[in-house]
XYZ file of C-alpha atoms in Angstrom:
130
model
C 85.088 150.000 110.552
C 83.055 146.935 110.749
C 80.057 145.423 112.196
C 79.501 141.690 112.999
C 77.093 139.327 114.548
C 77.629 136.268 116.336
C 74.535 134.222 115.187
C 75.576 132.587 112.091
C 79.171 133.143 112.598
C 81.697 130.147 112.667
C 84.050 129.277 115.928
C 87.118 127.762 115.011
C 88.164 127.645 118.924
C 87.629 128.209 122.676
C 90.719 128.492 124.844
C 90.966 129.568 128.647
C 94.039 130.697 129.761
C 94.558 132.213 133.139
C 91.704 134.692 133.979
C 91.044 135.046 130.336
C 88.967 133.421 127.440
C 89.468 133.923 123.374
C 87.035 132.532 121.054
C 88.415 132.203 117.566
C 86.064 132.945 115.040
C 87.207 131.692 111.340
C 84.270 132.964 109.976
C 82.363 136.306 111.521
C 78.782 136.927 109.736
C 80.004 141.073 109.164
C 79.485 144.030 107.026
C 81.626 146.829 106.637
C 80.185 149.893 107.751
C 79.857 152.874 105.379
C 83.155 154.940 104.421
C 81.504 158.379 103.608
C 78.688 159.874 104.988
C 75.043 159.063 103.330
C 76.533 155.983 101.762
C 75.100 152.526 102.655
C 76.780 149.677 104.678
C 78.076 146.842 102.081
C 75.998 143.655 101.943
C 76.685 140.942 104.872
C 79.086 138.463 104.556
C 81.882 137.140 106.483
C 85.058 138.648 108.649
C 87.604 135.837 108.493
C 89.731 135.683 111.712
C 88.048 137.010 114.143
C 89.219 136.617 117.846
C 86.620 137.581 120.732
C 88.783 138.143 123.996
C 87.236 138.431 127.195
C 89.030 139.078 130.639
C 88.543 138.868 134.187
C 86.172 135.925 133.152
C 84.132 133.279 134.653
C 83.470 130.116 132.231
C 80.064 129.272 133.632
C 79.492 126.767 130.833
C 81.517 125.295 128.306
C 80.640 121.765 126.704
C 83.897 119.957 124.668
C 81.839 120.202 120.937
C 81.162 124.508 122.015
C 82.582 125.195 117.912
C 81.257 125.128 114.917
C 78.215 127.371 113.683
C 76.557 128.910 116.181
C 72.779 129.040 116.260
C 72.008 131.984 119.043
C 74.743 134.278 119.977
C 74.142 137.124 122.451
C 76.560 139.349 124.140
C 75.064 141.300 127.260
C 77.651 144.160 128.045
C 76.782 147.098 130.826
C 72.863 146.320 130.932
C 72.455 146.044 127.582
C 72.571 143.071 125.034
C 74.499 143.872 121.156
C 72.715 142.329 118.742
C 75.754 144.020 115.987
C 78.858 144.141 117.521
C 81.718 147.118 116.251
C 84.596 145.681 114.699
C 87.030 146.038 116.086
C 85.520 146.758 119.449
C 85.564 147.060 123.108
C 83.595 147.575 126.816
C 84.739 147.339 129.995
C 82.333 146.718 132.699
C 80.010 143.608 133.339
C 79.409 140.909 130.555
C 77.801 138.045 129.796
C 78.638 135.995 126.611
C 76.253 133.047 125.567
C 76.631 130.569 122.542
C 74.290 127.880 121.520
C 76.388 125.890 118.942
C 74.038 124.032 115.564
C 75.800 120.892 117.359
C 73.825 121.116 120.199
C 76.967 123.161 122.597
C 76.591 125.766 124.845
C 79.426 128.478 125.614
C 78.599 130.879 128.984
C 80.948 133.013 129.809
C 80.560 135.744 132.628
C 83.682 138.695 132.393
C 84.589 142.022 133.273
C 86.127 143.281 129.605
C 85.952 141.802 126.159
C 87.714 143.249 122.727
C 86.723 141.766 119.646
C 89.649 142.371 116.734
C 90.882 140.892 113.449
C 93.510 138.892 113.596
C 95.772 140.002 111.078
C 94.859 142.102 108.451
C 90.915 142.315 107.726
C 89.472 139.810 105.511
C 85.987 139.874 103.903
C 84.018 137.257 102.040
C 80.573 138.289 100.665
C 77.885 135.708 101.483
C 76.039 134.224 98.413
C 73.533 132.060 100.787
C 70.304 132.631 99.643
């Protein structure tokens, strides 16, 4: 199991396709959680090929440059906004998805489900940013 943020993580792609949206992460800023009990979470890093799907959606906002690093991610799912999101993962029930891109875009997306999986098998870089 895996955790992952969106700030600092990497969109490859945005595509809308009948009452869904997928964002394509190539790089995900994750950890993997621990594997027994008492032992700690590895050191962040990054999840490469990520997809975000979310369905029954309304794209409130999306500019044409909405890739790249994003600066301020936030996911707002039933009531409450995920500042670590599980990997993979899903809700149903309201959400609201907002990117602000390093390039200056803006991604809002309003939807009633979203699932969050590798695609592929899982794929794990450690960060050495200091």
């Amino acid at each position: 199991m895996w955790e992952w943020q969106l700030t600092d993580s990497e969109v490859a792609s945005v595509r809308q396709g009948g009452d869904g949206v997928s964002v394509h992460f190539s790089a995900a800023s994750a950890r993997a959680l621990a594997v027994h009990a008492g032992s700690p979470p590895s050191v962040w890093g990054y999840a490469l090929g990520v997809l975000l799907e979310l369905e029954q959606a309304h794209v409130q906002h999306c500019d044409p440059h909405a890739m790249g690093r994003v600066a301020e991610g936030r996911l707002r799912s039933a009531s409450q906004t995920l500042a670590l999101l599980p990997l993979p993962g899903e809700a149903l029930g309201e959400v609201v998805l907002l990117l602000r891109f390093a390039n200056g875009g803006v991604l809002q997306v309003q939807a009633g489900f979203w699932r969050c999986r590798f695609q592929g098998d899982p794929r794990w870089r450690e960060s050495f940013a200091c």
